[in-house]
Coordinates of C-alpha atoms in Angstrom, one line a residue:
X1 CA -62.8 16.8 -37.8
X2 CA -62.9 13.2 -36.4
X3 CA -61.8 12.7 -32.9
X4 CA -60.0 9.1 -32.6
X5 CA -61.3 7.4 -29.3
X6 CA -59.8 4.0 -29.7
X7 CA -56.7 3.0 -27.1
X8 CA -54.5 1.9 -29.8
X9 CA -51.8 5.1 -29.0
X10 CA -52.8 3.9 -25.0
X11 CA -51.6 0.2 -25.8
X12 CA -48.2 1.7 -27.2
X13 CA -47.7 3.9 -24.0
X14 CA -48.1 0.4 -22.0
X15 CA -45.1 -1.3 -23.4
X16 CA -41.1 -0.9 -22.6
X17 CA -39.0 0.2 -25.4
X18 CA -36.2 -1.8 -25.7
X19 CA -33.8 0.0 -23.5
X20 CA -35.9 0.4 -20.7
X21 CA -36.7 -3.6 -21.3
X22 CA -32.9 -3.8 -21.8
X23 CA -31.9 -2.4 -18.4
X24 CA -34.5 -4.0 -16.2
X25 CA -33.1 -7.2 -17.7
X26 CA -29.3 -6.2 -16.4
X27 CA -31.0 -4.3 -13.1
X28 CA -32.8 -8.1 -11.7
X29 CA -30.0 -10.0 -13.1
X30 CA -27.1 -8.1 -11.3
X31 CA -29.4 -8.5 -7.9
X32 CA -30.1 -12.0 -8.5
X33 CA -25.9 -12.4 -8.8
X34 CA -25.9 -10.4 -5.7
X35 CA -28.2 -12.1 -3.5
X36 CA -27.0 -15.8 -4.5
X37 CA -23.4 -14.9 -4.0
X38 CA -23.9 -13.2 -0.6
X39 CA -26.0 -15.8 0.1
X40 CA -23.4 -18.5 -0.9
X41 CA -20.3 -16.7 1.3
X42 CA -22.8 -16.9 4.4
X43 CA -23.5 -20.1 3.7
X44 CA -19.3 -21.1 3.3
X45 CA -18.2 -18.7 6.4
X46 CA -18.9 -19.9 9.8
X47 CA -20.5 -17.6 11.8
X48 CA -19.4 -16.1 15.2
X49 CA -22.7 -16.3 17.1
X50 CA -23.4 -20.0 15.8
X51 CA -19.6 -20.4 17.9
X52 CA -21.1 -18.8 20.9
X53 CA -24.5 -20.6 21.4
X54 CA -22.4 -24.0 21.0
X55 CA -20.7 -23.4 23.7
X56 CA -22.2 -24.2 26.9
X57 CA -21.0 -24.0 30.2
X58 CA -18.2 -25.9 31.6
X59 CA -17.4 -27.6 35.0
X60 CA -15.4 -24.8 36.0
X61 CA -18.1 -22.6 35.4
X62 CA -20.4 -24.6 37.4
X63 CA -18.3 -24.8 40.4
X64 CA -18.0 -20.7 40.5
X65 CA -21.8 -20.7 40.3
X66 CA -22.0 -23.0 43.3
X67 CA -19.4 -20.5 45.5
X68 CA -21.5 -17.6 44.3
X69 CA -24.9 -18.9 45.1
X70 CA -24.7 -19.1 48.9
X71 CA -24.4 -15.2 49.0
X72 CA -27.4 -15.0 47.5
X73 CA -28.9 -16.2 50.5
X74 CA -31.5 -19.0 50.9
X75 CA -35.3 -18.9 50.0
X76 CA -36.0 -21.8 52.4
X77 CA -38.7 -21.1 54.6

């Protein structure tokens, strides 16, 4: 009785059958569709916070700052 001690069963072991080649094929291509399309609506939307840092304040704003900082009191020495 021979024993076999090559790796040529080990090599076939290694390899995807078809199927499983099959389905990693559809697995990254469905998440590449999903990544570029969400990334495209982000892209297309506007988003809420960009609206908020844009906006800076106003003269109105300013002048209520200026009531409000005398009762802070002074830190003239």
């Amino acid at each position: 009785m021979e024993l076999n001690m090559t790796n040529s069963s080990n090599e076939d072991n290694n390899k995807l059958s078809v199927r499983m080649a099959f389905f990693s094929w559809l697995l990254c291509a469905m998440l590449g569709w999903a990544f570029a399309i969400t990334l495209f609506v982000n892209v297309i939307t506007e988003d809420e916070t960009s609206l908020i840092a844009q906006n800076g304040p106003t003269t109105e704003d300013a002048q209520k700052m200026q009531q409000i900082l005398p009762a802070a009191g002074s830190n003239v020495q």
